[in-house]
């Protein structure tokens, strides 16, 4: 009998794990994906929607499930019964598992009252209206604010830069733009080289930068910031804070995030794994989610009898920053001082969400990258195999 692997959540981590498991354990596992939706939404490109230069791409989940040889069940998971190795769905059905992978993502929560919180495709229209008002001369000061505790700041920098280019293209020169962040350097999690490159980009586009500044709310045409100051703003655009799913039967911290070890095993439960935004790992990002999913998939595959030595999750952070002009590829290992920035791809396929199995699959299906890998001359090698570089 194959090992029955249940994957709760069919987003970035869940799909990467399903594809990885099929490749690593082949017929040793049967895979069931459980999610309420019918489409996978590639959210990083949502930042391009308001500018009409791109859109969040969608792909039928059943095609992805077929590619992974997985069964797809449309349901929401409500609780986990670790003793009976069962998951209970919101319609009361019990789904059995030998190994369970939780990849339910996280919930975006607005945390700067009075700001337009950009959570993804659902806020593209509101942001588009703001751009319309700016072009019409009704809005003269737009502030982009990163809330305290935001775990993936890149989209805010993208929105600010894309807005600057968009307004310049529309010959609008009298709208002031500013970016407010609690970080001591812009996009700090990518390291010094990236911070410097981003600071230069902001300056080049005339976007004022306020670092070590925490926004608390918008009152009477100004953004209140700590300790007790304000920045004039006709409109404030913010990113959300994330909260974990708080699933019954699964341990979690005060923000609802699930604690795991380096193999992705959930602390306190047997044969239950977690990967992606719902874990306590502080950076909530697609490429990190896929690396966690790969570590969990290797561990599950080895347990199912596949002849592999599972490798631990060793994070590498890759970010593709859209600037409205030439994009920037950013790469670092969290906690290290090494940081690389380039205008040419540092990995392949050069997608925004990097994943060993998911990225090539989506690149071919969604046509995310059409041209062949560049010849990289003296630059660092383009990553193809994510795990090959893990020390
Ligand atoms: C605007 C924006 C821009 C971004 N830009 C980038 C970028 O440039 N690069 C990058 O790497 N990342 C980026 N990200 C982040 C990236 O999208 C997430 O980190 C990634 O999707 C997390 O993967 P996940 O599998 O943990 O969660 P998700 O992809 O959110 O998937 C969660 C899945 O769980 C399902 N689910 C939820 N609750 C239940 C339940 N109770 N039962 C069953 N299923 C459930 C959901 O329906 C979904 O299928 C961006 C995100 C946004 C919003």
XYZ file of C-alpha atoms and ligand atoms in Angstrom:
444
model
C 0.000 0.000 0.000
C 1.395 3.418 -0.887
C 1.798 5.951 1.927
C -1.222 8.249 1.940
C 0.000 11.872 1.924
C -2.602 14.530 2.542
C -1.636 18.088 1.584
C -3.903 20.735 3.107
C -3.722 23.893 0.988
C -2.933 24.042 -2.742
C -0.953 27.276 -2.986
C 2.767 27.692 -3.556
C 4.018 25.327 -0.809
C 1.307 22.687 -1.307
C 1.835 22.440 -5.065
C 5.631 22.418 -4.795
C 5.367 19.588 -2.231
C 2.985 17.577 -4.419
C 5.276 17.849 -7.472
C 8.366 17.081 -5.348
C 6.753 14.040 -3.730
C 5.693 12.552 -7.036
C 9.214 13.041 -8.423
C 10.986 11.692 -5.324
C 8.711 8.899 -4.131
C 6.893 8.003 -7.373
C 4.479 5.126 -6.706
C 5.434 4.841 -3.011
C 2.937 7.600 -2.211
C -0.640 8.512 -3.017
C -1.263 12.267 -2.801
C -4.479 14.098 -1.966
C -4.557 17.889 -2.210
C -7.305 19.641 -0.237
C -8.245 23.258 -0.977
C -11.450 25.277 -1.353
C -10.591 27.043 -4.620
C -10.475 25.841 -8.238
C -7.630 28.040 -9.475
C -4.054 28.668 -8.469
C -3.416 32.435 -8.492
C 0.130 33.618 -9.118
C -0.110 36.648 -6.821
C 3.285 38.385 -7.174
C 2.251 39.888 -10.505
C -0.762 41.540 -8.811
C 1.423 44.623 -8.266
C 1.456 45.168 -12.034
C -2.362 45.067 -12.450
C -3.194 48.673 -11.464
C -0.642 49.920 -13.999
C -2.095 47.702 -16.748
C 1.340 46.263 -17.505
C 0.541 42.758 -16.271
C -1.845 40.735 -14.147
C -1.956 38.064 -11.452
C -1.890 34.872 -13.528
C -4.393 32.059 -12.909
C -4.142 28.362 -13.619
C -6.717 25.544 -13.109
C -5.754 23.599 -10.002
C -6.909 20.313 -11.493
C -4.184 20.559 -14.185
C -1.558 21.084 -11.493
C -2.964 18.185 -9.470
C -2.910 15.963 -12.575
C 0.729 16.878 -13.233
C 1.572 15.768 -9.691
C -0.548 12.619 -10.003
C -2.589 13.903 -7.064
C -6.252 13.663 -6.237
C -7.882 17.085 -5.695
C -10.568 17.501 -3.029
C -12.456 20.804 -2.830
C -12.863 21.496 0.873
C -11.676 23.661 3.744
C -9.756 22.001 6.536
C -11.139 22.826 9.979
C -9.155 20.674 12.401
C -6.521 17.977 12.749
C -6.940 14.871 14.888
C -3.320 13.815 15.336
C -4.146 10.681 17.321
C -6.514 9.271 14.738
C -4.454 10.646 11.828
C -7.412 12.430 10.390
C -8.254 15.872 9.119
C -11.804 17.159 9.483
C -13.180 19.514 6.827
C -15.699 22.316 7.330
C -18.488 20.127 5.903
C -17.695 17.473 8.516
C -15.878 14.948 6.297
C -12.918 13.076 7.829
C -9.884 12.579 5.581
C -7.327 9.954 6.610
C -3.553 10.394 6.280
C -0.295 8.575 6.952
C 1.626 11.832 6.516
C 0.037 15.276 6.582
C 1.507 18.483 5.152
C -0.117 21.729 6.247
C 0.334 24.521 3.687
C -2.631 26.776 4.387
C -0.817 30.081 3.946
C -1.583 33.139 6.093
C -4.313 35.767 6.298
C -3.531 39.409 5.412
C -4.676 41.901 8.051
C -4.824 45.676 7.596
C -2.651 47.291 10.240
C -2.436 51.005 9.387
C -5.942 52.430 9.907
C -7.001 54.806 7.144
C -4.517 53.433 4.585
C -5.307 51.528 1.387
C -3.951 48.073 2.277
C -2.629 46.268 -0.796
C -3.211 42.533 -0.200
C -3.006 41.352 -3.808
C -5.372 41.037 -6.792
C -8.429 42.053 -4.722
C -6.972 45.540 -4.146
C -5.699 46.188 -7.656
C -8.833 48.094 -8.641
C -8.713 50.415 -5.606
C -5.071 51.147 -6.318
C -5.952 51.766 -9.997
C -8.510 54.387 -8.853
C -5.836 56.094 -6.767
C -3.590 56.307 -9.834
C -6.499 57.751 -11.788
C -6.987 60.458 -9.140
C -3.255 61.237 -9.186
C -3.282 61.603 -12.961
C -6.350 63.846 -12.691
C -4.554 66.135 -10.234
C -6.842 65.236 -7.299
C -4.074 63.628 -5.235
C -0.774 65.411 -4.696
C 1.020 63.350 -2.009
C 1.111 59.548 -1.866
C 2.955 57.809 0.966
C 3.803 54.090 0.821
C 4.040 52.693 4.340
C 5.439 49.389 5.569
C 3.729 48.403 8.819
C 5.685 47.073 11.777
C 5.847 43.290 11.593
C 5.417 43.022 7.792
C 7.207 39.884 6.664
C 7.672 40.471 2.907
C 8.251 44.167 2.062
C 9.196 43.844 -1.627
C 5.696 44.554 -3.089
C 5.610 47.965 -1.359
C 8.885 49.020 -2.992
C 7.534 47.762 -6.314
C 4.291 49.736 -5.963
C 6.231 52.930 -5.167
C 8.661 52.539 -8.080
C 5.961 51.496 -10.556
C 3.848 54.501 -9.482
C 6.755 56.879 -10.090
C 7.349 55.506 -13.584
C 3.618 55.420 -14.342
C 3.132 59.080 -13.392
C 6.266 60.149 -15.286
C 4.976 58.329 -18.387
C 1.692 60.210 -17.997
C 3.687 63.507 -17.772
C 2.463 64.080 -14.208
C 5.293 65.768 -12.335
C 3.586 67.406 -9.356
C 2.720 64.351 -7.238
C 5.072 63.840 -4.282
C 5.903 60.254 -3.420
C 7.415 58.955 -0.188
C 8.192 55.565 1.324
C 8.078 55.040 5.082
C 9.625 51.969 6.677
C 10.595 50.762 10.165
C 13.729 49.180 8.568
C 17.001 51.057 9.093
C 17.825 50.552 5.390
C 15.479 49.959 2.458
C 14.732 46.281 1.764
C 17.107 45.374 4.569
C 16.454 41.629 4.495
C 18.332 41.385 1.176
C 21.532 42.834 2.685
C 23.652 45.950 2.164
C 24.236 45.734 -1.593
C 20.504 45.466 -2.234
C 19.687 48.264 0.218
C 22.098 50.575 -1.535
C 20.733 49.690 -4.981
C 17.143 50.243 -3.817
C 18.029 53.553 -2.128
C 19.550 54.725 -5.423
C 16.448 53.653 -7.353
C 14.157 55.523 -4.958
C 16.287 58.640 -5.206
C 16.476 58.413 -8.998
C 12.664 58.395 -9.129
C 12.326 61.227 -6.612
C 10.727 59.056 -3.929
C 11.523 60.449 -0.457
C 12.667 57.739 1.963
C 11.934 57.691 5.717
C 13.749 54.854 7.503
C 13.368 53.773 11.145
C 9.894 55.253 10.938
C 6.845 53.317 12.100
C 3.468 54.341 10.697
C 0.521 54.094 13.082
C -2.473 55.528 11.218
C -3.826 58.170 8.873
C -5.591 61.152 10.428
C -6.703 64.399 8.764
C -4.494 64.223 5.702
C -1.356 63.040 7.407
C 0.333 59.798 8.285
C 1.070 59.532 12.009
C 4.433 57.985 12.760
C 6.247 57.060 15.954
C 7.376 58.590 18.231
C 5.082 61.588 17.706
C 5.365 63.021 14.266
C 3.422 63.208 11.053
C 4.052 63.127 7.320
C 1.614 64.923 5.046
C -0.243 62.520 2.806
C -3.348 62.777 0.634
C -3.292 58.985 0.419
C -1.369 56.230 2.182
C -0.771 52.804 0.645
C 0.291 50.044 3.042
C 1.060 46.347 3.057
C -0.825 44.051 5.431
C 0.500 42.182 8.432
C 0.009 38.404 8.217
C -1.722 36.085 10.666
C -1.504 32.302 10.827
C -4.584 30.050 10.445
C -4.970 28.840 14.083
C -6.155 25.377 13.124
C -7.785 23.315 15.863
C -5.474 20.466 16.949
C -2.320 22.190 15.647
C 0.106 24.086 17.917
C 0.686 27.733 17.054
C 2.249 30.916 18.440
C 0.354 34.063 19.468
C 0.076 35.165 15.826
C -1.297 31.792 14.729
C 1.948 30.552 13.102
C 2.952 26.896 13.339
C 6.371 25.954 14.815
C 8.413 23.419 12.789
C 11.889 21.849 12.859
C 14.355 21.999 9.926
C 12.639 19.043 8.227
C 9.305 20.860 8.438
C 7.898 18.565 11.156
C 5.312 20.276 13.333
C 6.495 20.310 16.918
C 4.299 18.176 19.158
C 2.601 16.117 16.408
C 3.643 12.874 14.670
C 3.914 12.665 10.868
C 2.533 16.172 10.507
C 4.582 18.699 8.533
C 4.067 22.368 7.688
C 5.529 24.619 4.975
C 5.025 28.172 3.751
C 3.498 31.331 5.158
C 1.734 29.518 8.016
C 5.016 28.520 9.708
C 6.840 30.598 12.329
C 9.732 31.273 9.894
C 9.777 35.108 9.875
C 10.067 35.698 6.112
C 6.786 34.855 4.361
C 7.733 34.539 0.730
C 7.032 32.147 -2.144
C 10.643 31.032 -2.653
C 11.022 30.321 1.059
C 7.692 28.427 1.006
C 8.930 26.148 -1.802
C 12.229 25.434 -0.007
C 10.331 24.479 3.135
C 8.003 22.323 1.018
C 10.988 20.550 -0.584
C 12.516 19.766 2.825
C 9.200 18.355 4.062
C 8.643 16.395 0.821
C 12.110 14.815 1.076
C 11.454 13.791 4.643
C 8.029 12.316 3.806
C 9.429 10.551 0.717
C 12.267 8.985 2.740
C 9.763 7.791 5.330
C 7.683 6.246 2.548
C 10.760 4.232 1.493
C 12.306 6.401 -1.246
C 16.092 5.956 -1.424
C 17.013 9.548 -0.541
C 18.773 11.320 2.312
C 16.448 14.178 3.309
C 18.140 17.565 3.508
C 17.154 20.247 6.003
C 15.573 23.583 5.110
C 18.473 26.014 4.545
C 16.942 29.281 3.388
C 18.141 31.220 0.364
C 16.228 34.404 -0.383
C 15.653 35.419 -3.990
C 13.619 38.438 -5.008
C 12.764 39.845 -8.404
C 12.098 43.564 -7.918
C 9.940 45.147 -10.620
C 10.985 48.762 -11.113
C 8.942 49.847 -14.121
C 12.190 49.879 -16.094
C 14.896 47.202 -15.811
C 14.044 44.703 -13.023
C 16.569 43.848 -10.310
C 17.392 40.294 -9.233
C 18.288 40.121 -5.534
C 19.745 37.179 -3.683
C 21.007 36.554 -0.169
C 21.088 33.962 2.580
C 19.106 35.346 5.535
C 21.418 36.213 8.402
C 24.524 36.394 6.186
C 26.227 39.540 4.877
C 26.459 38.146 1.339
C 24.072 39.917 -0.987
C 23.952 40.080 -4.781
C 22.062 42.458 -7.071
C 21.949 42.181 -10.848
C 19.884 43.350 -13.785
C 20.275 39.898 -15.376
C 18.689 36.734 -13.947
C 20.526 35.135 -11.034
C 18.342 32.017 -11.257
C 16.417 30.122 -13.883
C 13.594 30.284 -14.797
C 13.736 33.964 -13.795
C 10.293 33.966 -12.176
C 9.203 35.876 -9.100
C 8.420 32.704 -7.176
C 11.399 30.381 -7.271
C 10.715 26.693 -6.711
C 12.638 23.661 -7.842
C 9.556 21.862 -9.201
C 6.837 24.509 -9.329
C 8.769 27.292 -11.112
C 9.688 25.334 -14.280
C 6.166 23.902 -14.376
C 4.483 27.315 -14.117
C 7.026 28.965 -16.422
C 6.021 26.598 -19.208
C 2.277 26.694 -18.489
C 1.914 30.421 -17.801
C 4.656 31.521 -20.214
C 6.409 33.392 -17.409
C 9.790 33.189 -19.115
C 10.146 32.585 -22.812
C 13.809 33.164 -23.569
C 16.692 30.766 -22.892
C 19.081 31.202 -19.926
C 21.547 34.048 -20.537
C 25.233 33.352 -20.979
C 26.407 34.656 -17.640
C 30.014 35.535 -18.439
C 31.874 36.328 -15.250
C 28.792 36.777 -13.130
C 27.665 34.249 -10.575
C 26.154 31.097 -12.030
C 22.453 31.161 -12.755
C 20.768 28.882 -10.208
C 18.913 26.013 -11.739
C 18.998 23.424 -8.994
C 18.043 25.191 -5.786
C 19.460 22.479 -3.573
C 22.786 22.207 -5.395
C 24.006 25.393 -3.770
C 22.938 24.659 -0.218
C 26.181 24.315 1.766
C 1.054 41.194 -3.712
C 1.978 40.053 -3.401
C 3.229 40.011 -3.981
C 4.097 38.967 -3.697
N 5.333 38.938 -4.292
C 6.127 37.859 -4.106
C 7.363 37.749 -4.829
O 7.743 38.644 -5.607
N 8.131 36.653 -4.613
C 7.743 35.659 -3.757
O 8.475 34.679 -3.619
N 6.607 35.753 -3.059
C 5.785 36.816 -3.222
N 4.609 36.904 -2.540
C 4.337 35.944 -1.441
C 3.855 34.604 -1.909
O 2.716 34.730 -2.754
C 3.515 33.787 -0.658
O 4.594 33.816 0.231
C 3.234 32.342 -1.010
O 2.084 32.267 -1.834
C 3.055 31.499 0.258
O 2.757 30.184 -0.113
P 1.829 29.278 0.812
O 1.693 27.983 0.098
O 2.334 29.287 2.205
O 0.432 30.017 0.861
P -0.575 30.316 -0.322
O 0.134 30.343 -1.619
O -1.335 31.497 0.116
O -1.536 29.046 -0.348
C -2.396 28.719 0.715
C -3.374 27.658 0.249
O -4.104 27.161 1.357
C -5.491 27.194 1.044
N -6.223 27.242 2.304
C -6.328 28.250 3.189
N -7.076 27.881 4.247
C -7.440 26.596 4.010
C -8.196 25.647 4.742
N -8.717 25.930 5.919
N -8.349 24.418 4.191
C -7.812 24.084 2.999
N -7.079 24.946 2.273
C -6.892 26.186 2.763
C -5.638 28.395 0.156
O -6.870 28.373 -0.515
C -4.412 28.161 -0.755
O -4.663 27.126 -1.680
C 3.709 37.937 -2.809
C 2.433 37.971 -2.221
C 1.569 39.005 -2.516
C 0.195 39.001 -1.900
